[in-house]
Amino acid sequence: MIICTIMTVQDNHPAPIKILIVDDNPAMLQCLNRLLHFAGYQTATTLKAKEAAEITVSFRPALVILDLMMPELNGFWFLNWLRAQPGLAGIKALVLSAGGESLLRKALAAGADAAMEKPFDREPFLATVASLTAPPEPKRESG
């Protein structure tokens, strides 16, 4: 597991948003890690879904970016595990996969909050990450 952060936390600045990246391709993992690191996110990375479950419990990310097609336990296993954990239910999941549109639809049905096909464009990817990690809008009281 690798944990990176780009910003230092000071009393008057909020802590960086934590993101866990799970992909069995080391080059993709490094690319995503660098991209998110330079965008100001704190990241942790792993090549395996089972290790991702362990990291999720301790790291408590706001978002997990997840590949689906991995050896041993795949991304669907992780999505099922994540959605079955009551204390972790609020963690968002973004699936990145080269498996095609039908696989992305299955990921959304399995509990992913968003899904994008690989390869992806940088700006839409970062916009999706930002929207998934944005604080919820405050509820307005009707009156």
mmCIF file of N, CA and C in Angstrom:
data_model
loop_
_atom_site.group_PDB
_atom_site.id
_atom_site.type_symbol
_atom_site.label_atom_id
_atom_site.label_comp_id
_atom_site.label_asym_id
_atom_site.label_seq_id
_atom_site.Cartn_x
_atom_site.Cartn_y
_atom_site.Cartn_z
ATOM 1 N N MET A 1 0.843 -1.169 0.000
ATOM 2 C CA MET A 1 0.000 0.000 0.000
ATOM 3 C C MET A 1 0.886 1.228 0.000
ATOM 4 N N ILE A 2 0.479 2.204 -0.806
ATOM 5 C CA ILE A 2 1.188 3.473 -0.873
ATOM 6 C C ILE A 2 0.202 4.568 -0.492
ATOM 7 N N ILE A 3 0.593 5.458 0.389
ATOM 8 C CA ILE A 3 -0.242 6.603 0.739
ATOM 9 C C ILE A 3 0.535 7.859 0.419
ATOM 10 N N CYS A 4 -0.082 8.746 -0.357
ATOM 11 C CA CYS A 4 0.547 10.006 -0.738
ATOM 12 C C CYS A 4 -0.374 11.156 -0.384
ATOM 13 N N THR A 5 0.218 12.260 -0.042
ATOM 14 C CA THR A 5 -0.553 13.489 0.103
ATOM 15 C C THR A 5 0.291 14.635 -0.405
ATOM 16 N N ILE A 6 -0.360 15.599 -1.029
ATOM 17 C CA ILE A 6 0.385 16.710 -1.617
ATOM 18 C C ILE A 6 0.353 17.932 -0.719
ATOM 19 N N MET A 7 -0.667 18.078 0.090
ATOM 20 C CA MET A 7 -0.781 19.296 0.880
ATOM 21 C C MET A 7 -0.511 19.021 2.343
ATOM 22 N N THR A 8 -0.016 20.010 3.017
ATOM 23 C CA THR A 8 0.138 19.886 4.451
ATOM 24 C C THR A 8 -1.098 20.483 5.096
ATOM 25 N N VAL A 9 -1.531 19.865 6.146
ATOM 26 C CA VAL A 9 -2.748 20.313 6.808
ATOM 27 C C VAL A 9 -2.380 21.316 7.885
ATOM 28 N N GLN A 10 -2.983 22.480 7.803
ATOM 29 C CA GLN A 10 -2.792 23.503 8.818
ATOM 30 C C GLN A 10 -4.123 23.715 9.516
ATOM 31 N N ASP A 11 -4.092 24.384 10.656
ATOM 32 C CA ASP A 11 -5.301 24.566 11.445
ATOM 33 C C ASP A 11 -6.444 25.205 10.666
ATOM 34 N N ASN A 12 -6.132 26.100 9.747
ATOM 35 C CA ASN A 12 -7.192 26.809 9.046
ATOM 36 C C ASN A 12 -7.540 26.187 7.691
ATOM 37 N N HIS A 13 -6.974 25.036 7.357
ATOM 38 C CA HIS A 13 -7.281 24.364 6.102
ATOM 39 C C HIS A 13 -7.886 22.995 6.391
ATOM 40 N N PRO A 14 -8.904 22.631 5.614
ATOM 41 C CA PRO A 14 -9.480 21.298 5.830
ATOM 42 C C PRO A 14 -8.492 20.204 5.419
ATOM 43 N N ALA A 15 -8.678 19.039 5.993
ATOM 44 C CA ALA A 15 -7.843 17.893 5.623
ATOM 45 C C ALA A 15 -8.124 17.524 4.169
ATOM 46 N N PRO A 16 -7.123 17.030 3.445
ATOM 47 C CA PRO A 16 -7.364 16.625 2.060
ATOM 48 C C PRO A 16 -8.337 15.446 2.006
ATOM 49 N N ILE A 17 -9.052 15.361 0.919
ATOM 50 C CA ILE A 17 -9.998 14.268 0.707
ATOM 51 C C ILE A 17 -9.219 13.000 0.388
ATOM 52 N N LYS A 18 -9.604 11.911 1.036
ATOM 53 C CA LYS A 18 -8.910 10.634 0.858
ATOM 54 C C LYS A 18 -9.561 9.810 -0.249
ATOM 55 N N ILE A 19 -8.719 9.251 -1.114
ATOM 56 C CA ILE A 19 -9.176 8.392 -2.204
ATOM 57 C C ILE A 19 -8.315 7.138 -2.237
ATOM 58 N N LEU A 20 -8.973 5.987 -2.321
ATOM 59 C CA LEU A 20 -8.294 4.705 -2.481
ATOM 60 C C LEU A 20 -8.397 4.303 -3.950
ATOM 61 N N ILE A 21 -7.265 3.943 -4.538
ATOM 62 C CA ILE A 21 -7.213 3.517 -5.945
ATOM 63 C C ILE A 21 -6.883 2.027 -5.972
ATOM 64 N N VAL A 22 -7.716 1.249 -6.683
ATOM 65 C CA VAL A 22 -7.536 -0.197 -6.762
ATOM 66 C C VAL A 22 -7.478 -0.601 -8.229
ATOM 67 N N ASP A 23 -6.317 -1.073 -8.659
ATOM 68 C CA ASP A 23 -6.144 -1.498 -10.050
ATOM 69 C C ASP A 23 -4.978 -2.479 -10.092
ATOM 70 N N ASP A 24 -5.134 -3.562 -10.844
ATOM 71 C CA ASP A 24 -4.064 -4.560 -10.915
ATOM 72 C C ASP A 24 -2.977 -4.193 -11.914
ATOM 73 N N ASN A 25 -3.153 -3.094 -12.635
ATOM 74 C CA ASN A 25 -2.150 -2.635 -13.589
ATOM 75 C C ASN A 25 -1.289 -1.564 -12.907
ATOM 76 N N PRO A 26 -0.024 -1.879 -12.606
ATOM 77 C CA PRO A 26 0.823 -0.913 -11.900
ATOM 78 C C PRO A 26 0.968 0.432 -12.620
ATOM 79 N N ALA A 27 1.017 0.423 -13.951
ATOM 80 C CA ALA A 27 1.146 1.680 -14.694
ATOM 81 C C ALA A 27 -0.113 2.538 -14.531
ATOM 82 N N MET A 28 -1.290 1.926 -14.591
ATOM 83 C CA MET A 28 -2.543 2.669 -14.403
ATOM 84 C C MET A 28 -2.627 3.173 -12.969
ATOM 85 N N LEU A 29 -2.232 2.362 -12.029
ATOM 86 C CA LEU A 29 -2.243 2.747 -10.621
ATOM 87 C C LEU A 29 -1.361 3.977 -10.408
ATOM 88 N N GLN A 30 -0.179 3.963 -10.982
ATOM 89 C CA GLN A 30 0.743 5.086 -10.848
ATOM 90 C C GLN A 30 0.190 6.341 -11.530
ATOM 91 N N CYS A 31 -0.396 6.175 -12.698
ATOM 92 C CA CYS A 31 -0.978 7.304 -13.437
ATOM 93 C C CYS A 31 -2.103 7.960 -12.632
ATOM 94 N N LEU A 32 -3.028 7.144 -12.126
ATOM 95 C CA LEU A 32 -4.139 7.671 -11.331
ATOM 96 C C LEU A 32 -3.636 8.314 -10.048
ATOM 97 N N ASN A 33 -2.660 7.675 -9.420
ATOM 98 C CA ASN A 33 -2.107 8.204 -8.181
ATOM 99 C C ASN A 33 -1.510 9.591 -8.400
ATOM 100 N N ARG A 34 -0.717 9.732 -9.440
ATOM 101 C CA ARG A 34 -0.095 11.034 -9.735
ATOM 102 C C ARG A 34 -1.140 12.092 -10.068
ATOM 103 N N LEU A 35 -2.093 11.730 -10.905
ATOM 104 C CA LEU A 35 -3.135 12.668 -11.318
ATOM 105 C C LEU A 35 -3.917 13.188 -10.106
ATOM 106 N N LEU A 36 -4.316 12.284 -9.240
ATOM 107 C CA LEU A 36 -5.088 12.684 -8.061
ATOM 108 C C LEU A 36 -4.219 13.400 -7.031
ATOM 109 N N HIS A 37 -2.996 12.958 -6.893
ATOM 110 C CA HIS A 37 -2.048 13.587 -5.971
ATOM 111 C C HIS A 37 -1.867 15.063 -6.339
ATOM 112 N N PHE A 38 -1.629 15.332 -7.617
ATOM 113 C CA PHE A 38 -1.415 16.704 -8.061
ATOM 114 C C PHE A 38 -2.693 17.531 -8.072
ATOM 115 N N ALA A 39 -3.845 16.862 -8.031
ATOM 116 C CA ALA A 39 -5.122 17.570 -7.920
ATOM 117 C C ALA A 39 -5.449 17.889 -6.454
ATOM 118 N N GLY A 40 -4.577 17.454 -5.527
ATOM 119 C CA GLY A 40 -4.738 17.813 -4.128
ATOM 120 C C GLY A 40 -5.373 16.772 -3.241
ATOM 121 N N TYR A 41 -5.573 15.573 -3.760
ATOM 122 C CA TYR A 41 -6.180 14.509 -2.962
ATOM 123 C C TYR A 41 -5.114 13.694 -2.244
ATOM 124 N N GLN A 42 -5.476 13.133 -1.110
ATOM 125 C CA GLN A 42 -4.618 12.176 -0.415
ATOM 126 C C GLN A 42 -5.010 10.803 -0.932
ATOM 127 N N THR A 43 -4.048 10.022 -1.370
ATOM 128 C CA THR A 43 -4.357 8.746 -1.988
ATOM 129 C C THR A 43 -3.669 7.581 -1.303
ATOM 130 N N ALA A 44 -4.319 6.435 -1.409
ATOM 131 C CA ALA A 44 -3.727 5.151 -1.050
ATOM 132 C C ALA A 44 -3.958 4.256 -2.254
ATOM 133 N N THR A 45 -3.056 3.324 -2.513
ATOM 134 C CA THR A 45 -3.185 2.462 -3.687
ATOM 135 C C THR A 45 -2.961 1.005 -3.320
ATOM 136 N N THR A 46 -3.592 0.131 -4.108
ATOM 137 C CA THR A 46 -3.344 -1.294 -3.967
ATOM 138 C C THR A 46 -3.656 -1.993 -5.292
ATOM 139 N N LEU A 47 -3.030 -3.118 -5.489
ATOM 140 C CA LEU A 47 -3.218 -3.915 -6.695
ATOM 141 C C LEU A 47 -4.301 -4.980 -6.532
ATOM 142 N N LYS A 48 -4.801 -5.182 -5.306
ATOM 143 C CA LYS A 48 -5.700 -6.313 -5.027
ATOM 144 C C LYS A 48 -6.966 -5.882 -4.294
ATOM 145 N N ALA A 49 -8.083 -6.507 -4.673
ATOM 146 C CA ALA A 49 -9.376 -6.179 -4.070
ATOM 147 C C ALA A 49 -9.428 -6.557 -2.581
ATOM 148 N N LYS A 50 -8.866 -7.682 -2.214
ATOM 149 C CA LYS A 50 -8.903 -8.088 -0.806
ATOM 150 C C LYS A 50 -8.130 -7.104 0.066
ATOM 151 N N GLU A 51 -6.971 -6.679 -0.403
ATOM 152 C CA GLU A 51 -6.198 -5.687 0.337
ATOM 153 C C GLU A 51 -6.948 -4.349 0.372
ATOM 154 N N ALA A 52 -7.693 -4.051 -0.685
ATOM 155 C CA ALA A 52 -8.488 -2.822 -0.716
ATOM 156 C C ALA A 52 -9.514 -2.809 0.414
ATOM 157 N N ALA A 53 -10.100 -3.961 0.707
ATOM 158 C CA ALA A 53 -11.067 -4.045 1.806
ATOM 159 C C ALA A 53 -10.387 -3.707 3.132
ATOM 160 N N GLU A 54 -9.213 -4.249 3.346
ATOM 161 C CA GLU A 54 -8.473 -3.976 4.583
ATOM 162 C C GLU A 54 -8.093 -2.498 4.690
ATOM 163 N N ILE A 55 -7.637 -1.922 3.582
ATOM 164 C CA ILE A 55 -7.239 -0.516 3.574
ATOM 165 C C ILE A 55 -8.450 0.383 3.810
ATOM 166 N N THR A 56 -9.575 0.030 3.224
ATOM 167 C CA THR A 56 -10.792 0.836 3.369
ATOM 168 C C THR A 56 -11.176 0.980 4.829
ATOM 169 N N VAL A 57 -11.066 -0.084 5.582
ATOM 170 C CA VAL A 57 -11.418 -0.049 7.003
ATOM 171 C C VAL A 57 -10.524 0.906 7.773
ATOM 172 N N SER A 58 -9.236 0.908 7.490
ATOM 173 C CA SER A 58 -8.309 1.753 8.254
ATOM 174 C C SER A 58 -8.144 3.159 7.669
ATOM 175 N N PHE A 59 -8.140 3.291 6.359
ATOM 176 C CA PHE A 59 -7.883 4.569 5.689
ATOM 177 C C PHE A 59 -9.137 5.445 5.621
ATOM 178 N N ARG A 60 -10.297 4.829 5.554
ATOM 179 C CA ARG A 60 -11.596 5.521 5.497
ATOM 180 C C ARG A 60 -11.651 6.554 4.371
ATOM 181 N N PRO A 61 -11.506 6.106 3.120
ATOM 182 C CA PRO A 61 -11.541 7.060 2.009
ATOM 183 C C PRO A 61 -12.949 7.596 1.781
ATOM 184 N N ALA A 62 -13.033 8.756 1.167
ATOM 185 C CA ALA A 62 -14.327 9.295 0.741
ATOM 186 C C ALA A 62 -14.760 8.615 -0.553
ATOM 187 N N LEU A 63 -13.759 8.159 -1.330
ATOM 188 C CA LEU A 63 -14.009 7.573 -2.646
ATOM 189 C C LEU A 63 -13.038 6.434 -2.888
ATOM 190 N N VAL A 64 -13.553 5.361 -3.508
ATOM 191 C CA VAL A 64 -12.707 4.274 -3.997
ATOM 192 C C VAL A 64 -12.823 4.270 -5.514
ATOM 193 N N ILE A 65 -11.680 4.340 -6.183
ATOM 194 C CA ILE A 65 -11.637 4.221 -7.639
ATOM 195 C C ILE A 65 -11.179 2.809 -7.930
ATOM 196 N N LEU A 66 -11.977 2.084 -8.702
ATOM 197 C CA LEU A 66 -11.861 0.635 -8.749
ATOM 198 C C LEU A 66 -11.890 0.091 -10.163
ATOM 199 N N ASP A 67 -10.932 -0.759 -10.477
ATOM 200 C CA ASP A 67 -10.963 -1.543 -11.712
ATOM 201 C C ASP A 67 -11.852 -2.756 -11.442
ATOM 202 N N LEU A 68 -12.486 -3.291 -12.474
ATOM 203 C CA LEU A 68 -13.329 -4.472 -12.290
ATOM 204 C C LEU A 68 -12.595 -5.766 -12.555
ATOM 205 N N MET A 69 -11.796 -5.780 -13.607
ATOM 206 C CA MET A 69 -11.154 -7.007 -14.052
ATOM 207 C C MET A 69 -9.797 -7.167 -13.389
ATOM 208 N N MET A 70 -9.791 -7.901 -12.278
ATOM 209 C CA MET A 70 -8.551 -8.151 -11.546
ATOM 210 C C MET A 70 -8.474 -9.634 -11.230
ATOM 211 N N PRO A 71 -7.259 -10.163 -11.111
ATOM 212 C CA PRO A 71 -7.126 -11.578 -10.753
ATOM 213 C C PRO A 71 -7.572 -11.806 -9.304
ATOM 214 N N GLU A 72 -7.767 -13.043 -8.976
ATOM 215 C CA GLU A 72 -8.247 -13.428 -7.647
ATOM 216 C C GLU A 72 -9.618 -12.814 -7.428
ATOM 217 N N LEU A 73 -9.769 -11.936 -6.470
ATOM 218 C CA LEU A 73 -11.052 -11.293 -6.212
ATOM 219 C C LEU A 73 -11.156 -10.053 -7.102
ATOM 220 N N ASN A 74 -12.282 -9.898 -7.795
ATOM 221 C CA ASN A 74 -12.406 -8.793 -8.739
ATOM 222 C C ASN A 74 -13.127 -7.589 -8.133
ATOM 223 N N GLY A 75 -13.326 -6.576 -8.953
ATOM 224 C CA GLY A 75 -13.970 -5.360 -8.497
ATOM 225 C C GLY A 75 -15.404 -5.562 -8.052
ATOM 226 N N PHE A 76 -16.116 -6.517 -8.657
ATOM 227 C CA PHE A 76 -17.485 -6.801 -8.224
ATOM 228 C C PHE A 76 -17.496 -7.348 -6.797
ATOM 229 N N TRP A 77 -16.507 -8.193 -6.487
ATOM 230 C CA TRP A 77 -16.408 -8.691 -5.113
ATOM 231 C C TRP A 77 -16.258 -7.520 -4.151
ATOM 232 N N PHE A 78 -15.375 -6.577 -4.497
ATOM 233 C CA PHE A 78 -15.153 -5.434 -3.616
ATOM 234 C C PHE A 78 -16.415 -4.595 -3.476
ATOM 235 N N LEU A 79 -17.114 -4.314 -4.574
ATOM 236 C CA LEU A 79 -18.358 -3.532 -4.498
ATOM 237 C C LEU A 79 -19.374 -4.207 -3.578
ATOM 238 N N ASN A 80 -19.537 -5.516 -3.733
ATOM 239 C CA ASN A 80 -20.470 -6.252 -2.865
ATOM 240 C C ASN A 80 -20.036 -6.168 -1.406
ATOM 241 N N TRP A 81 -18.745 -6.335 -1.173
ATOM 242 C CA TRP A 81 -18.229 -6.244 0.197
ATOM 243 C C TRP A 81 -18.482 -4.851 0.766
ATOM 244 N N LEU A 82 -18.151 -3.803 0.009
ATOM 245 C CA LEU A 82 -18.290 -2.428 0.480
ATOM 246 C C LEU A 82 -19.741 -2.110 0.824
ATOM 247 N N ARG A 83 -20.659 -2.471 -0.047
ATOM 248 C CA ARG A 83 -22.075 -2.145 0.178
ATOM 249 C C ARG A 83 -22.684 -2.963 1.308
ATOM 250 N N ALA A 84 -22.037 -4.039 1.715
ATOM 251 C CA ALA A 84 -22.536 -4.868 2.822
ATOM 252 C C ALA A 84 -22.024 -4.409 4.186
ATOM 253 N N GLN A 85 -21.115 -3.429 4.204
ATOM 254 C CA GLN A 85 -20.523 -2.946 5.452
ATOM 255 C C GLN A 85 -21.301 -1.733 5.948
ATOM 256 N N PRO A 86 -22.078 -1.850 7.024
ATOM 257 C CA PRO A 86 -22.898 -0.723 7.481
ATOM 258 C C PRO A 86 -22.083 0.535 7.791
ATOM 259 N N GLY A 87 -20.937 0.402 8.372
ATOM 260 C CA GLY A 87 -20.131 1.559 8.732
ATOM 261 C C GLY A 87 -19.411 2.214 7.555
ATOM 262 N N LEU A 88 -19.442 1.571 6.398
ATOM 263 C CA LEU A 88 -18.724 2.085 5.231
ATOM 264 C C LEU A 88 -19.665 2.422 4.080
ATOM 265 N N ALA A 89 -20.946 2.353 4.325
ATOM 266 C CA ALA A 89 -21.938 2.513 3.259
ATOM 267 C C ALA A 89 -21.862 3.870 2.564
ATOM 268 N N GLY A 90 -21.366 4.901 3.255
ATOM 269 C CA GLY A 90 -21.302 6.225 2.661
ATOM 270 C C GLY A 90 -20.121 6.443 1.735
ATOM 271 N N ILE A 91 -19.224 5.489 1.655
ATOM 272 C CA ILE A 91 -18.065 5.630 0.774
ATOM 273 C C ILE A 91 -18.521 5.476 -0.669
ATOM 274 N N LYS A 92 -18.144 6.422 -1.502
ATOM 275 C CA LYS A 92 -18.510 6.394 -2.919
ATOM 276 C C LYS A 92 -17.559 5.479 -3.681
ATOM 277 N N ALA A 93 -18.059 4.930 -4.796
ATOM 278 C CA ALA A 93 -17.251 4.053 -5.643
ATOM 279 C C ALA A 93 -17.349 4.501 -7.091
ATOM 280 N N LEU A 94 -16.188 4.732 -7.698
ATOM 281 C CA LEU A 94 -16.086 5.060 -9.117
ATOM 282 C C LEU A 94 -15.373 3.904 -9.803
ATOM 283 N N VAL A 95 -16.052 3.273 -10.741
ATOM 284 C CA VAL A 95 -15.460 2.165 -11.480
ATOM 285 C C VAL A 95 -14.832 2.694 -12.761
ATOM 286 N N LEU A 96 -13.596 2.275 -13.012
ATOM 287 C CA LEU A 96 -12.900 2.534 -14.276
ATOM 288 C C LEU A 96 -12.605 1.176 -14.892
ATOM 289 N N SER A 97 -13.111 0.943 -16.102
ATOM 290 C CA SER A 97 -12.902 -0.367 -16.706
ATOM 291 C C SER A 97 -12.819 -0.268 -18.223
ATOM 292 N N ALA A 98 -12.027 -1.143 -18.809
ATOM 293 C CA ALA A 98 -11.941 -1.255 -20.260
ATOM 294 C C ALA A 98 -12.861 -2.359 -20.762
ATOM 295 N N GLY A 99 -13.740 -2.849 -19.906
ATOM 296 C CA GLY A 99 -14.601 -3.984 -20.236
ATOM 297 C C GLY A 99 -15.817 -3.670 -21.077
ATOM 298 N N GLY A 100 -16.049 -2.415 -21.416
ATOM 299 C CA GLY A 100 -17.169 -2.077 -22.271
ATOM 300 C C GLY A 100 -18.396 -1.600 -21.508
ATOM 301 N N GLU A 101 -19.348 -1.090 -22.285
ATOM 302 C CA GLU A 101 -20.556 -0.472 -21.733
ATOM 303 C C GLU A 101 -21.390 -1.422 -20.877
ATOM 304 N N SER A 102 -21.530 -2.661 -21.292
ATOM 305 C CA SER A 102 -22.375 -3.589 -20.531
ATOM 306 C C SER A 102 -21.762 -3.890 -19.160
ATOM 307 N N LEU A 103 -20.454 -3.977 -19.091
ATOM 308 C CA LEU A 103 -19.785 -4.207 -17.805
ATOM 309 C C LEU A 103 -19.944 -2.988 -16.893
ATOM 310 N N LEU A 104 -19.890 -1.792 -17.465
ATOM 311 C CA LEU A 104 -20.076 -0.576 -16.678
ATOM 312 C C LEU A 104 -21.502 -0.513 -16.124
ATOM 313 N N ARG A 105 -22.485 -0.914 -16.919
ATOM 314 C CA ARG A 105 -23.881 -0.953 -16.431
ATOM 315 C C ARG A 105 -24.026 -1.948 -15.277
ATOM 316 N N LYS A 106 -23.363 -3.092 -15.398
ATOM 317 C CA LYS A 106 -23.398 -4.084 -14.314
ATOM 318 C C LYS A 106 -22.769 -3.524 -13.040
ATOM 319 N N ALA A 107 -21.705 -2.744 -13.201
ATOM 320 C CA ALA A 107 -21.047 -2.144 -12.038
ATOM 321 C C ALA A 107 -21.986 -1.164 -11.345
ATOM 322 N N LEU A 108 -22.711 -0.359 -12.121
ATOM 323 C CA LEU A 108 -23.672 0.580 -11.524
ATOM 324 C C LEU A 108 -24.777 -0.186 -10.800
ATOM 325 N N ALA A 109 -25.239 -1.269 -11.392
ATOM 326 C CA ALA A 109 -26.273 -2.092 -10.753
ATOM 327 C C ALA A 109 -25.753 -2.760 -9.476
ATOM 328 N N ALA A 110 -24.447 -3.014 -9.428
ATOM 329 C CA ALA A 110 -23.839 -3.657 -8.259
ATOM 330 C C ALA A 110 -23.516 -2.672 -7.137
ATOM 331 N N GLY A 111 -23.742 -1.381 -7.371
ATOM 332 C CA GLY A 111 -23.534 -0.418 -6.300
ATOM 333 C C GLY A 111 -22.521 0.674 -6.558
ATOM 334 N N ALA A 112 -21.915 0.696 -7.746
ATOM 335 C CA ALA A 112 -20.996 1.797 -8.062
ATOM 336 C C ALA A 112 -21.794 3.089 -8.184
ATOM 337 N N ASP A 113 -21.216 4.184 -7.742
ATOM 338 C CA ASP A 113 -21.874 5.486 -7.837
ATOM 339 C C ASP A 113 -21.678 6.113 -9.201
ATOM 340 N N ALA A 114 -20.609 5.726 -9.889
ATOM 341 C CA ALA A 114 -20.328 6.210 -11.237
ATOM 342 C C ALA A 114 -19.409 5.195 -11.905
ATOM 343 N N ALA A 115 -19.412 5.209 -13.240
ATOM 344 C CA ALA A 115 -18.561 4.291 -13.991
ATOM 345 C C ALA A 115 -18.078 4.995 -15.247
ATOM 346 N N MET A 116 -16.801 4.791 -15.548
ATOM 347 C CA MET A 116 -16.185 5.397 -16.740
ATOM 348 C C MET A 116 -15.351 4.337 -17.449
ATOM 349 N N GLU A 117 -15.304 4.478 -18.765
ATOM 350 C CA GLU A 117 -14.530 3.534 -19.555
ATOM 351 C C GLU A 117 -13.075 3.983 -19.675
ATOM 352 N N LYS A 118 -12.164 3.023 -19.644
ATOM 353 C CA LYS A 118 -10.749 3.266 -19.917
ATOM 354 C C LYS A 118 -10.539 3.093 -21.408
ATOM 355 N N PRO A 119 -9.703 3.855 -22.033
ATOM 356 C CA PRO A 119 -9.022 5.022 -21.486
ATOM 357 C C PRO A 119 -10.014 6.167 -21.286
ATOM 358 N N PHE A 120 -9.651 7.106 -20.434
ATOM 359 C CA PHE A 120 -10.540 8.209 -20.096
ATOM 360 C C PHE A 120 -9.823 9.531 -20.310
ATOM 361 N N ASP A 121 -10.614 10.594 -20.464
ATOM 362 C CA ASP A 121 -10.058 11.936 -20.584
ATOM 363 C C ASP A 121 -9.890 12.525 -19.190
ATOM 364 N N ARG A 122 -8.812 13.232 -18.997
ATOM 365 C CA ARG A 122 -8.431 13.771 -17.693
ATOM 366 C C ARG A 122 -9.508 14.672 -17.084
ATOM 367 N N GLU A 123 -9.993 15.646 -17.832
ATOM 368 C CA GLU A 123 -10.926 16.627 -17.267
ATOM 369 C C GLU A 123 -12.255 16.014 -16.838
ATOM 370 N N PRO A 124 -12.914 15.197 -17.682
ATOM 371 C CA PRO A 124 -14.155 14.566 -17.203
ATOM 372 C C PRO A 124 -13.921 13.643 -16.004
ATOM 373 N N PHE A 125 -12.768 12.977 -15.983
ATOM 374 C CA PHE A 125 -12.440 12.115 -14.847
ATOM 375 C C PHE A 125 -12.339 12.940 -13.564
ATOM 376 N N LEU A 126 -11.570 14.022 -13.608
ATOM 377 C CA LEU A 126 -11.410 14.863 -12.417
ATOM 378 C C LEU A 126 -12.731 15.520 -12.004
ATOM 379 N N ALA A 127 -13.564 15.864 -12.977
ATOM 380 C CA ALA A 127 -14.879 16.440 -12.661
ATOM 381 C C ALA A 127 -15.758 15.405 -11.953
ATOM 382 N N THR A 128 -15.692 14.163 -12.396
ATOM 383 C CA THR A 128 -16.458 13.094 -11.753
ATOM 384 C C THR A 128 -15.960 12.859 -10.335
ATOM 385 N N VAL A 129 -14.652 12.821 -10.153
ATOM 386 C CA VAL A 129 -14.072 12.653 -8.818
ATOM 387 C C VAL A 129 -14.528 13.800 -7.909
ATOM 388 N N ALA A 130 -14.465 15.025 -8.415
ATOM 389 C CA ALA A 130 -14.868 16.185 -7.615
ATOM 390 C C ALA A 130 -16.340 16.106 -7.227
ATOM 391 N N SER A 131 -17.192 15.691 -8.148
ATOM 392 C CA SER A 131 -18.618 15.619 -7.818
ATOM 393 C C SER A 131 -18.906 14.506 -6.812
ATOM 394 N N LEU A 132 -18.168 13.403 -6.896
ATOM 395 C CA LEU A 132 -18.386 12.298 -5.960
ATOM 396 C C LEU A 132 -17.839 12.604 -4.564
ATOM 397 N N THR A 133 -16.864 13.484 -4.490
ATOM 398 C CA THR A 133 -16.261 13.796 -3.185
ATOM 399 C C THR A 133 -16.757 15.118 -2.606
ATOM 400 N N ALA A 134 -17.623 15.800 -3.321
ATOM 401 C CA ALA A 134 -18.153 17.080 -2.827
ATOM 402 C C ALA A 134 -19.032 16.844 -1.605
ATOM 403 N N PRO A 135 -18.985 17.760 -0.644
ATOM 404 C CA PRO A 135 -19.868 17.592 0.516
ATOM 405 C C PRO A 135 -21.323 17.676 0.076
ATOM 406 N N PRO A 136 -22.210 16.971 0.757
ATOM 407 C CA PRO A 136 -23.622 17.009 0.371
ATOM 408 C C PRO A 136 -24.190 18.420 0.563
ATOM 409 N N GLU A 137 -25.120 18.745 -0.312
ATOM 410 C CA GLU A 137 -25.797 20.041 -0.218
ATOM 411 C C GLU A 137 -26.613 20.078 1.067
ATOM 412 N N PRO A 138 -26.580 21.208 1.797
ATOM 413 C CA PRO A 138 -27.407 21.288 3.000
ATOM 414 C C PRO A 138 -28.882 21.291 2.623
ATOM 415 N N LYS A 139 -29.667 20.606 3.441
ATOM 416 C CA LYS A 139 -31.097 20.560 3.186
ATOM 417 C C LYS A 139 -31.733 21.854 3.633
ATOM 418 N N ARG A 140 -32.594 22.365 2.787
ATOM 419 C CA ARG A 140 -33.282 23.625 3.127
ATOM 420 C C ARG A 140 -34.616 23.292 3.781
ATOM 421 N N GLU A 141 -34.875 24.057 4.794
ATOM 422 C CA GLU A 141 -36.157 23.865 5.466
ATOM 423 C C GLU A 141 -37.232 24.606 4.688
ATOM 424 N N SER A 142 -38.353 23.935 4.504
ATOM 425 C CA SER A 142 -39.445 24.609 3.808
ATOM 426 C C SER A 142 -40.182 25.486 4.812
ATOM 427 N N GLY A 143 -40.614 26.601 4.361
ATOM 428 C CA GLY A 143 -41.219 27.481 5.335
ATOM 429 C C GLY A 143 -42.085 28.414 4.699
#
